[in-house]
Coordinates of C-alpha atoms in Angstrom, one line a residue:
Chain R
M737 CA 80.1 -9.9 35.0
A738 CA 76.5 -8.1 34.7
E739 CA 75.5 -5.8 37.9
R740 CA 72.9 -7.9 39.9
V741 CA 70.0 -6.1 40.7
L742 CA 66.6 -6.5 43.1
V743 CA 63.4 -7.0 41.3
K744 CA 59.9 -8.2 41.7
G745 CA 59.2 -10.5 38.7
T746 CA 56.5 -8.2 37.0
E747 CA 59.5 -5.4 36.9
A748 CA 61.9 -8.3 35.6
I749 CA 59.7 -9.5 32.6
G750 CA 59.3 -5.2 31.8
E751 CA 63.0 -4.9 32.0
A752 CA 63.7 -8.0 30.3
A753 CA 60.9 -7.3 27.3
I754 CA 62.8 -3.5 27.0
R755 CA 66.4 -5.7 26.9
A756 CA 64.9 -8.2 24.2
G757 CA 63.7 -5.3 21.8
C758 CA 60.5 -4.3 22.8
R759 CA 59.3 -0.9 21.9
L760 CA 55.8 -1.0 22.4
F761 CA 53.4 -1.5 25.3
F762 CA 49.6 -1.5 25.5
G763 CA 47.9 -3.2 28.5
Y764 CA 45.3 -1.8 31.1
P765 CA 45.7 -2.2 35.0
I766 CA 44.5 -5.5 37.0
T767 CA 45.6 -6.6 40.3
P768 CA 48.6 -8.9 41.1
Q769 CA 50.4 -7.6 37.7
N770 CA 49.9 -3.5 38.1
E771 CA 54.0 -3.1 38.8
L772 CA 54.8 -4.1 35.3
P773 CA 53.0 -1.7 33.4
E774 CA 53.6 1.2 36.1
Y775 CA 57.4 -0.4 34.9
M776 CA 56.9 0.3 31.2
S777 CA 55.1 4.1 32.0
K778 CA 58.1 4.9 33.3
R779 CA 60.8 3.1 31.2
M780 CA 59.3 3.2 28.0
P781 CA 59.8 6.8 27.7
E782 CA 63.6 6.5 28.7
V783 CA 64.2 4.2 25.6
G784 CA 62.4 6.2 23.2
G785 CA 59.4 3.5 23.2
T786 CA 55.5 3.8 23.8
F787 CA 53.4 3.2 26.6
L788 CA 49.9 2.9 26.5
Q789 CA 47.4 2.9 29.1
T790 CA 43.8 1.5 27.0
E791 CA 40.5 1.5 28.6
S792 CA 39.8 -2.4 28.1
E793 CA 41.4 -5.5 27.8
V794 CA 39.4 -6.0 24.5
A795 CA 41.0 -2.8 23.4
T796 CA 44.5 -3.8 25.1
I797 CA 44.6 -7.2 22.3
N798 CA 43.4 -5.2 19.4
M799 CA 46.4 -2.7 19.7
V800 CA 48.8 -5.6 20.3
Y801 CA 47.1 -7.2 17.2
G802 CA 47.9 -3.9 15.3
A803 CA 51.2 -3.3 16.2
A804 CA 52.2 -6.8 15.7
C805 CA 50.9 -6.7 12.2
T806 CA 53.8 -4.3 12.0
G807 CA 56.4 -7.0 12.9
T808 CA 57.3 -5.0 16.0
R809 CA 58.2 -6.3 19.2
V810 CA 55.0 -5.8 21.0
M811 CA 53.8 -7.0 24.7
T812 CA 51.3 -6.3 27.2
S813 CA 50.5 -7.9 30.1
T814 CA 47.2 -8.8 32.2
S815 CA 45.7 -11.1 34.7
S816 CA 43.2 -14.1 35.1
P817 CA 39.9 -12.0 33.9
G818 CA 41.5 -9.8 31.8
F819 CA 43.2 -12.8 30.0
S820 CA 39.7 -14.2 29.6
L821 CA 38.3 -10.6 27.8
M822 CA 41.6 -10.9 25.6
Q823 CA 41.0 -14.5 24.5
E824 CA 38.7 -13.1 21.2
G825 CA 41.7 -11.3 19.9
I826 CA 44.2 -14.1 20.8
S827 CA 42.7 -16.4 18.6
Y828 CA 42.8 -14.0 15.7
M829 CA 45.9 -13.2 16.1
A830 CA 46.9 -16.9 16.1
C831 CA 44.9 -17.2 12.8
A832 CA 47.0 -14.1 11.7
Q833 CA 50.1 -15.7 12.6
L834 CA 51.8 -12.5 14.8
P835 CA 54.3 -12.5 17.1
A836 CA 53.3 -11.0 20.3
V837 CA 54.2 -11.9 23.5
L838 CA 51.6 -12.1 26.2
V839 CA 51.7 -12.0 30.2
N840 CA 49.1 -13.7 32.4
V841 CA 50.1 -13.1 35.9
V842 CA 47.4 -16.0 37.5
R843 CA 45.6 -15.0 39.8
G844 CA 42.6 -17.1 41.9
G845 CA 39.3 -17.6 40.0
P846 CA 37.3 -18.4 38.7
G847 CA 35.3 -15.4 38.0
L848 CA 36.5 -12.7 39.7
G849 CA 38.5 -14.7 42.0
D850 CA 40.8 -12.6 44.5
I851 CA 44.2 -11.1 43.9
Q852 CA 46.2 -13.9 45.8
P853 CA 48.0 -16.3 43.4
S854 CA 46.6 -19.7 41.5
Q855 CA 47.8 -21.9 38.5
G856 CA 43.6 -21.8 37.7
D857 CA 44.4 -20.6 33.9
Y858 CA 46.5 -23.7 32.6
W859 CA 43.9 -25.2 30.8
Q860 CA 42.8 -21.8 29.4
A861 CA 47.1 -21.1 27.9
T862 CA 47.7 -24.5 27.0
K863 CA 44.2 -25.8 25.6
G864 CA 43.4 -22.8 23.3
G865 CA 41.3 -20.2 25.6
G866 CA 39.6 -19.0 22.4
H867 CA 38.0 -20.2 19.7
G868 CA 39.1 -22.4 16.8
D869 CA 42.2 -24.7 16.1
Y870 CA 45.9 -23.2 17.6
K871 CA 47.9 -23.7 20.1
L872 CA 50.1 -20.8 21.8
I873 CA 53.9 -21.7 23.4
V874 CA 53.5 -21.3 26.7
L875 CA 56.2 -20.1 29.1
A876 CA 56.2 -20.9 33.1
P877 CA 58.8 -19.0 35.2
S878 CA 59.5 -20.7 38.7
T879 CA 62.2 -17.8 39.9
V880 CA 62.5 -14.5 38.7
Q881 CA 65.8 -15.1 36.7
E882 CA 63.9 -17.6 34.7
A883 CA 61.0 -15.2 34.1
V884 CA 63.8 -12.9 32.9
D885 CA 65.2 -15.5 30.3
L886 CA 62.0 -16.6 29.5
T887 CA 60.9 -13.3 28.5
V888 CA 63.8 -12.7 26.0
L889 CA 63.0 -16.1 24.6
A890 CA 59.4 -15.7 24.7
F891 CA 60.0 -12.6 21.7
D892 CA 62.6 -15.1 20.1
L893 CA 60.4 -17.6 19.5
A894 CA 57.2 -15.2 18.6
D895 CA 59.1 -14.1 15.7
K896 CA 60.9 -17.3 14.7
Y897 CA 57.4 -19.2 14.7
R898 CA 55.0 -15.9 14.0
T899 CA 52.8 -16.7 16.8
P900 CA 51.7 -15.1 20.1
V901 CA 54.2 -16.7 23.1
V902 CA 52.1 -16.4 26.5
I903 CA 54.3 -16.2 29.8
I904 CA 52.4 -17.8 32.6
A905 CA 53.6 -16.3 35.5
D906 CA 51.2 -17.0 39.0
G907 CA 51.3 -14.1 41.5
V908 CA 54.3 -15.0 43.7
I909 CA 56.3 -14.9 40.8
G910 CA 54.8 -11.2 39.9
Q911 CA 55.5 -10.2 43.2
M912 CA 58.6 -11.4 44.9
M913 CA 61.5 -10.1 45.0
E914 CA 65.0 -11.4 43.8
P915 CA 68.2 -10.7 43.2
V916 CA 68.9 -11.1 39.0
T917 CA 71.3 -10.4 35.9
F918 CA 69.7 -8.8 33.3
P919 CA 70.6 -9.9 29.5
E920 CA 72.3 -7.1 27.3
F921 CA 70.1 -4.3 25.3
R922 CA 69.5 -6.1 21.7
N923 CA 70.7 -3.9 19.0
L924 CA 66.9 -3.4 17.5
N925 CA 68.4 -3.0 13.7
T926 CA 69.5 -6.8 14.5
L927 CA 66.1 -7.8 15.0
P928 CA 63.9 -10.1 12.5
K929 CA 62.4 -7.0 10.1
H930 CA 59.7 -9.6 8.5
D931 CA 59.8 -8.0 4.8
D932 CA 58.0 -10.6 3.9
W933 CA 54.8 -10.8 5.7
A934 CA 54.4 -7.1 7.8
L935 CA 52.4 -4.4 7.0
T936 CA 55.6 -1.7 6.6
G937 CA 53.8 0.6 3.8
A938 CA 53.9 -1.1 0.2
N939 CA 56.2 1.8 -1.1
G940 CA 56.6 -0.1 -4.9
R941 CA 56.3 -3.6 -3.3
E942 CA 53.8 -5.9 -3.6
K943 CA 51.3 -5.2 -1.4
H944 CA 51.4 -7.9 2.1
I945 CA 48.0 -8.7 3.2
V946 CA 47.5 -9.9 6.9
V947 CA 44.2 -11.6 7.6
S948 CA 42.5 -14.0 10.3
F949 CA 39.7 -15.4 7.9
D950 CA 38.9 -16.7 4.8
I951 CA 35.1 -16.9 3.4
D952 CA 36.0 -19.8 1.1
P953 CA 36.3 -23.4 3.3
H954 CA 39.2 -24.5 1.2
V955 CA 41.4 -21.3 1.5
L956 CA 40.4 -21.3 5.4
E957 CA 41.3 -25.0 5.4
K958 CA 44.4 -24.6 4.0
M959 CA 45.2 -22.0 6.8
N960 CA 44.6 -24.1 9.0
L961 CA 46.9 -26.4 7.9
E962 CA 49.5 -24.0 7.7
I963 CA 49.3 -23.7 11.5
V964 CA 49.0 -26.7 12.1
E965 CA 52.5 -28.0 10.5
K966 CA 54.1 -25.1 12.3
L967 CA 52.5 -26.3 15.6
R968 CA 54.2 -29.3 15.0
K969 CA 57.6 -28.0 14.4
I970 CA 57.0 -26.1 17.7
E971 CA 56.6 -29.4 19.3
A972 CA 59.2 -31.4 17.7
N973 CA 61.5 -28.7 18.8
E974 CA 61.0 -26.5 21.8
K975 CA 60.0 -28.7 24.7
R976 CA 61.3 -27.3 27.8
W977 CA 61.5 -28.7 31.3
E978 CA 63.6 -29.1 34.0
E979 CA 64.7 -32.4 36.3
Y980 CA 65.8 -32.0 39.9
K981 CA 67.1 -35.1 41.8
L982 CA 66.0 -37.5 39.3
E983 CA 68.7 -39.7 39.0
D984 CA 68.2 -42.1 41.8
A985 CA 64.1 -40.6 42.6
E986 CA 61.9 -43.3 43.2
I987 CA 58.9 -41.0 43.8
V988 CA 58.7 -38.0 41.0
I989 CA 56.7 -35.1 41.7
T990 CA 55.5 -32.8 39.0
A991 CA 54.9 -29.3 39.0
F992 CA 55.5 -26.2 37.6
G993 CA 56.0 -22.4 38.4
T994 CA 55.9 -21.4 41.8
V995 CA 55.0 -24.6 42.9
G996 CA 57.9 -26.3 41.1
R997 CA 60.2 -24.1 43.6
I998 CA 57.9 -25.1 46.8
A999 CA 58.4 -28.7 45.4
K1000 CA 62.2 -28.8 45.5
S1001 CA 62.2 -27.8 49.5
V1002 CA 59.7 -30.8 49.3
V1003 CA 62.4 -33.0 47.1
E1004 CA 65.0 -32.3 50.1
Q1005 CA 62.8 -33.0 52.9
A1006 CA 61.7 -36.1 51.4
R1007 CA 65.3 -37.0 51.4
K1008 CA 66.4 -35.8 54.7
E1009 CA 63.7 -38.7 55.9
G1010 CA 65.2 -41.0 53.4
I1011 CA 62.5 -41.4 50.6
K1012 CA 64.1 -40.7 47.4
A1013 CA 62.1 -37.9 46.5
G1014 CA 62.9 -35.9 42.7
L1015 CA 61.2 -33.1 40.7
F1016 CA 60.1 -32.8 36.7
R1017 CA 59.2 -28.9 36.3
P1018 CA 57.8 -28.7 32.5
I1019 CA 59.2 -25.4 31.6
T1020 CA 56.9 -25.2 28.2
L1021 CA 53.1 -26.1 29.6
W1022 CA 52.6 -25.9 25.6
P1023 CA 54.4 -28.3 24.0
F1024 CA 53.8 -29.9 27.0
P1025 CA 57.0 -32.6 27.4
Y1026 CA 54.9 -35.7 27.3
E1027 CA 58.1 -38.2 25.4
R1028 CA 60.7 -37.1 28.4
L1029 CA 58.3 -37.6 31.5
E1030 CA 57.0 -40.6 30.2
E1031 CA 60.1 -42.2 29.9
I1032 CA 61.0 -40.9 33.5
S1033 CA 58.1 -42.7 35.3
K1034 CA 58.5 -46.1 34.1
G1035 CA 59.4 -48.1 37.0
K1036 CA 59.0 -45.2 39.4
K1037 CA 56.9 -45.7 42.8
L1038 CA 54.5 -42.5 42.3
I1039 CA 54.1 -39.8 40.6
L1040 CA 52.6 -36.8 42.8
D1041 CA 51.5 -34.3 40.5
V1042 CA 50.8 -30.6 42.7
E1043 CA 49.1 -27.1 41.7
M1044 CA 47.6 -24.4 43.0
N1045 CA 44.3 -25.7 41.0
M1046 CA 42.0 -28.6 40.9
G1047 CA 44.5 -30.9 38.7
Q1048 CA 44.8 -29.3 35.3
M1049 CA 48.8 -29.9 34.3
L1050 CA 47.4 -33.5 35.5
E1051 CA 45.8 -34.4 32.8
D1052 CA 48.5 -33.9 30.3
V1053 CA 50.8 -35.3 33.1
K1054 CA 48.3 -38.4 32.9
L1055 CA 48.7 -38.4 28.7
A1056 CA 52.5 -38.7 29.5
V1057 CA 52.9 -41.2 32.0
K1058 CA 50.1 -43.4 30.9
D1059 CA 50.3 -46.7 33.3
H1060 CA 53.7 -46.4 33.8
A1061 CA 53.4 -45.5 37.6
R1062 CA 50.5 -44.6 40.0
I1063 CA 49.4 -41.0 39.8
E1064 CA 48.0 -39.0 42.8
F1065 CA 47.2 -35.3 43.1
Y1066 CA 47.5 -32.9 45.5
G1067 CA 46.2 -29.1 45.0
R1068 CA 45.1 -25.7 46.7
M1069 CA 42.8 -23.2 45.3
G1070 CA 41.1 -19.9 45.3
G1071 CA 44.7 -18.1 46.1
V1072 CA 45.7 -20.8 48.8
V1073 CA 49.7 -20.9 48.2
P1074 CA 50.6 -25.1 49.6
T1075 CA 53.7 -25.2 51.9
P1076 CA 56.2 -27.7 51.6
D1077 CA 55.4 -28.7 55.5
E1078 CA 51.7 -29.8 53.7
I1079 CA 52.8 -31.1 50.4
F1080 CA 55.2 -33.8 51.9
E1081 CA 52.4 -35.0 54.5
A1082 CA 50.1 -35.4 51.5
L1083 CA 53.0 -37.2 50.1
K1084 CA 53.8 -38.9 52.9
K1085 CA 49.7 -40.2 53.4
F1086 CA 50.1 -41.7 50.0
L1087 CA 52.9 -43.3 50.1
N1088 CA 51.4 -45.0 53.5
V1089 CA 54.4 -43.8 55.7
Chain Q
M1434 CA 62.0 10.4 71.5
P1435 CA 59.4 10.2 68.8
K1436 CA 56.4 9.0 69.6
N1437 CA 56.1 8.0 66.1
Y1438 CA 57.7 6.3 63.7
A1439 CA 56.9 6.7 59.6
F1440 CA 59.1 4.4 56.8
I1441 CA 58.6 5.5 53.1
G1442 CA 60.5 4.6 50.3
L1443 CA 60.3 3.6 46.5
F1444 CA 58.8 0.6 45.2
G1445 CA 61.0 -2.9 46.8
S1446 CA 63.2 -0.4 49.1
G1447 CA 62.6 -2.5 52.3
K1448 CA 60.8 -0.6 53.9
T1449 CA 58.2 -3.1 55.2
E1450 CA 61.4 -5.2 56.7
V1451 CA 62.8 -2.0 58.4
A1452 CA 59.7 -1.2 59.6
I1453 CA 58.8 -4.8 61.2
N1454 CA 62.6 -4.8 62.9
W1455 CA 62.2 -1.6 64.2
A1456 CA 59.0 -2.2 66.1
L1457 CA 60.5 -5.6 67.4
K1458 CA 63.4 -3.1 68.3
L1459 CA 61.0 -0.7 70.3
R1460 CA 59.3 -3.5 72.1
E1461 CA 62.4 -4.2 73.4
E1462 CA 62.3 -1.1 75.9
H1463 CA 58.2 -0.3 75.4
E1464 CA 55.2 -2.3 76.6
K1465 CA 52.9 -1.1 74.3
V1466 CA 54.2 -0.8 70.4
A1467 CA 51.6 -1.0 67.7
I1468 CA 52.9 -1.5 63.4
I1469 CA 50.2 -0.2 61.1
D1470 CA 50.3 -1.4 58.0
G1471 CA 49.7 1.3 55.9
D1472 CA 50.6 0.1 52.3
I1473 CA 47.9 0.2 49.8
I1474 CA 50.3 -0.8 46.8
S1475 CA 51.1 -3.9 47.1
P1476 CA 48.7 -6.8 47.1
Y1477 CA 51.0 -8.7 48.7
F1478 CA 54.2 -9.5 51.0
R1479 CA 53.0 -6.9 53.5
T1480 CA 53.0 -6.6 56.9
R1481 CA 49.9 -7.5 57.6
D1482 CA 50.5 -11.4 55.8
V1483 CA 52.9 -11.8 59.2
A1484 CA 50.5 -10.9 61.2
E1485 CA 50.1 -13.9 63.0
K1486 CA 53.6 -14.0 63.5
L1487 CA 54.2 -10.3 65.4
E1488 CA 51.6 -10.6 67.3
K1489 CA 53.3 -13.2 68.6
L1490 CA 56.4 -11.3 69.1
G1491 CA 54.2 -8.9 71.0
L1492 CA 53.2 -6.0 68.7
V1493 CA 49.8 -4.8 67.5
T1494 CA 49.2 -5.3 64.2
V1495 CA 47.1 -2.6 62.5
Y1496 CA 45.6 -3.3 59.4
P1497 CA 41.7 -3.6 57.7
K1498 CA 40.2 -7.1 59.9
G1499 CA 37.8 -9.6 58.4
A1500 CA 36.9 -9.7 54.7
L1501 CA 38.8 -6.4 53.7
R1502 CA 42.0 -7.9 54.9
N1503 CA 42.7 -9.2 51.1
A1504 CA 40.7 -7.1 49.3
D1505 CA 42.1 -5.2 46.5
L1506 CA 40.9 -1.9 48.0
P1507 CA 43.0 1.1 49.1
V1508 CA 41.9 1.1 53.2
I1509 CA 43.5 2.3 55.7
T1510 CA 41.7 1.6 59.2
G1511 CA 40.5 3.9 61.2
A1512 CA 42.0 2.4 64.0
A1513 CA 45.3 3.8 62.3
I1514 CA 44.7 7.4 63.9
G1515 CA 43.9 5.4 67.0
Y1516 CA 47.0 4.0 67.9
L1517 CA 49.3 7.3 66.0
V1518 CA 47.2 9.7 68.7
N1519 CA 47.4 7.3 71.7
E1520 CA 50.1 8.3 73.9
E1521 CA 50.5 5.0 75.9
Y1522 CA 51.6 3.5 72.3
K1523 CA 55.1 3.7 70.2
T1524 CA 53.5 3.7 66.7
V1525 CA 55.0 2.8 63.6
I1526 CA 53.4 2.9 60.2
D1527 CA 54.9 1.3 56.9
V1528 CA 53.9 2.5 53.8
G1529 CA 53.7 2.0 50.4
G1530 CA 56.1 2.7 47.7
E1531 CA 56.0 5.0 45.4
E1532 CA 54.5 8.7 45.2
N1533 CA 50.9 6.7 45.6
G1534 CA 51.5 5.0 48.1
V1535 CA 53.2 7.6 50.4
V1536 CA 49.9 9.8 50.0
V1537 CA 48.8 8.1 52.8
L1538 CA 50.9 9.5 55.2
G1539 CA 49.5 13.0 54.0
Y1540 CA 46.5 11.6 54.9
L1541 CA 47.5 11.1 58.1
K1542 CA 49.4 14.2 58.7
P1543 CA 47.1 15.5 61.2
Y1544 CA 47.8 13.0 63.6
L1545 CA 51.3 12.0 63.1
G1546 CA 52.3 13.9 66.2
N1547 CA 55.5 13.6 66.8
V1548 CA 57.0 11.9 64.3
E1549 CA 60.2 11.0 62.8
I1550 CA 60.0 10.0 59.1
S1551 CA 62.6 8.0 57.5
M1552 CA 63.3 7.4 53.8
V1553 CA 64.6 3.7 53.1
V1554 CA 67.0 3.4 50.0
N1555 CA 68.3 0.1 47.9
I1556 CA 70.9 1.2 45.7
A1557 CA 70.3 -2.6 44.5
R1558 CA 67.0 -1.4 42.7
P1559 CA 65.8 0.0 39.5
F1560 CA 65.6 3.9 39.9
S1561 CA 67.3 4.5 43.1
S1562 CA 70.9 3.0 42.2
T1563 CA 72.4 6.5 42.0
V1564 CA 72.6 10.0 43.4
D1565 CA 70.2 11.9 41.1
G1566 CA 68.4 8.8 41.7
I1567 CA 67.5 8.6 45.1
I1568 CA 67.2 12.7 45.1
K1569 CA 64.5 12.3 42.4
A1570 CA 62.7 10.0 44.6
Y1571 CA 63.1 12.1 47.9
E1572 CA 61.8 15.1 46.0
I1573 CA 58.8 13.6 44.4
L1574 CA 58.2 11.7 48.1
R1575 CA 58.4 14.5 50.3
S1576 CA 55.8 16.7 48.0
V1577 CA 53.6 14.1 47.5
A1578 CA 53.2 13.3 51.4
R1579 CA 53.7 16.8 52.0
I1580 CA 56.2 16.1 55.1
K1581 CA 59.6 16.5 56.1
V1582 CA 62.0 13.8 56.1
D1583 CA 64.1 13.4 59.0
Y1584 CA 66.4 10.3 57.9
L1585 CA 67.8 8.6 55.2
I1586 CA 68.3 4.6 55.9
N1587 CA 70.6 2.6 53.7
N1588 CA 68.8 -0.5 53.0
A1589 CA 71.4 -1.5 50.3
N1590 CA 70.6 -5.2 49.3
L1591 CA 70.1 -8.0 47.1
S1592 CA 67.8 -10.1 49.4
Y1593 CA 69.8 -13.4 50.3
E1594 CA 72.5 -12.5 48.2
T1595 CA 73.6 -9.1 50.2
T1596 CA 77.7 -8.8 51.0
P1597 CA 78.8 -6.4 52.7
E1598 CA 80.4 -4.5 49.6
L1599 CA 77.0 -4.0 48.7
I1600 CA 76.3 -2.3 52.1
H1601 CA 79.7 0.0 51.5
K1602 CA 78.8 0.9 48.4
G1603 CA 74.7 1.8 50.0
E1604 CA 76.9 4.0 52.3
E1605 CA 79.2 5.8 49.9
I1606 CA 75.9 6.9 47.2
L1607 CA 74.0 7.8 50.5
S1608 CA 76.5 9.9 52.0
K1609 CA 76.8 11.7 48.9
V1610 CA 72.7 12.2 49.0
S1611 CA 72.5 13.3 52.4
E1612 CA 75.4 16.1 52.0
I1613 CA 73.6 17.5 49.1
I1614 CA 70.1 17.1 50.4
E1615 CA 71.2 17.9 53.9
V1616 CA 69.6 15.1 55.8
P1617 CA 71.4 12.8 57.9
V1618 CA 71.6 8.6 57.5
K1619 CA 70.1 7.0 60.4
F1620 CA 71.7 3.8 60.0
S1621 CA 72.7 0.6 57.8
V1622 CA 70.8 -2.2 57.5
V1623 CA 72.4 -5.2 57.7
P1624 CA 71.1 -8.4 57.6
D1625 CA 71.7 -11.4 60.5
F1626 CA 73.7 -13.6 58.2
I1627 CA 76.4 -10.8 57.9
E1628 CA 78.9 -11.0 60.9
E1629 CA 80.7 -7.8 59.7
K1630 CA 80.5 -4.8 61.9
N1631 CA 82.6 -1.8 60.4
F1632 CA 80.3 0.0 59.1
K1633 CA 80.9 4.0 58.5
F1634 CA 77.1 4.5 59.8
P1635 CA 75.4 2.7 63.1
V1636 CA 74.6 -0.7 62.2
F1637 CA 70.7 -2.2 62.1
K1638 CA 70.7 -5.4 62.6
I1639 CA 67.4 -7.1 60.9
H1640 CA 65.8 -10.7 60.4
R1641 CA 63.9 -11.0 57.0
F1642 CA 60.2 -12.4 58.1
I1643 CA 58.8 -12.3 54.8
E1644 CA 60.1 -14.6 52.5
M1645 CA 59.7 -17.4 49.9
E1646 CA 61.0 -20.4 49.4
K1647 CA 64.8 -20.0 48.2
L1648 CA 66.4 -21.7 45.4

């Protein structure tokens, strides 16, 4: 069995990226994700990769854009305000259909916000933070081990669908330490080469062109339709979620990331007091597992959505649940992490017990 | 007996937990014990995040108060120096990780007085799992901080997955490091959920203060 090591979430994502074959990292410092670029600055030279600290997030995302054009595995990480700055470049990459992995370790907002954990960037990540018609695959880990596993998956999905993939981790996942097992190193020669489109030097073959525009509206519409078709495929194939103690549940808590983890404690606490609660935790925030949540919600007493924001995933929960069950929301903002006790109190209040 | 104690180490070596537990142990014998949060690196999971709990247990906690408590700024409060030089207090300083964190100790050097400096090592962490890695870290930390390291501390741990075997392995590796750099090992850290007492180095039992919901 592979060795267990104790790592922070940010370091875990960094090492997992290297194991997945990522050898290019561009980044600009911002709390609470600085350990990731810090880790990469130490680790990339050891594996023959490149770490580059840029002068801004705008520069970062455009370097990622350039690197991705070559079909090479590339990653960046940032935190909320930095992710906002990257949106223009992300939209360009979505249109140019380029694979890359983007990590957002979300902190309190809006605006400059604070450096505490938050889930306030759900809308930005899942509804299209930049301009135009596009979606990104968005993965939300709730443990450090899951951050490792989803980082590897992120690179594979990015390559498979030629799309940027976002790993959305809040500050807690980024900063907390847990024992994990890392996967084996990928053989770089076995990674997708993207021979059919990547810019690798024409050298005799027909030239490849990667662009994010066309001035003929009909051609641009065709490009859009290609993207839409791809997104439909992703929706059909890539929905992921976790179900916890839902078999006999009358109450369903919906939560993602760190809150998903805290909600498990709430489920335990509720069950000790005779309240049959369970957890539905979306792992892909986009594509959101609407159908499964709808199925589960039928006949339930209450769906309690809990988030570290004003109720962002709540909109998708409502789209899924429709009028099958009563939906309530409990949230904290500004970087406040709800405790299991306070979520349980909220649950009891909604149940009038 | 030293008046002040400082704990240094790489990121995530467990300095904060060891420092807190050491301060509480001092508190058993001394009326006045202060713990300084000298961590200018980590944004959370720091001493200040459990300050209220520690105050209740009789420790004086020293960190930037008010709005600066949550500021993303490398602030060391002036009160830190006060407690380091105040002879009435036993003072423990928890220093941030890596070379950037340990700079704080260099800055406080004129006020450290009769101090004991220990380097906390967790062999289950990246960059400190081997004899070479630990010695490299030791050389960097002591030269950046411009201090002499008096002791090594074996804090081999995988958080809630820590086993006696891992602690034994830590002792084995630290013994080799200790022989090469000629710095003795002060103790092996043993979490309160491990029963075994039969270790090579003296045992320092700790209770974890900084925790997230387990899965």
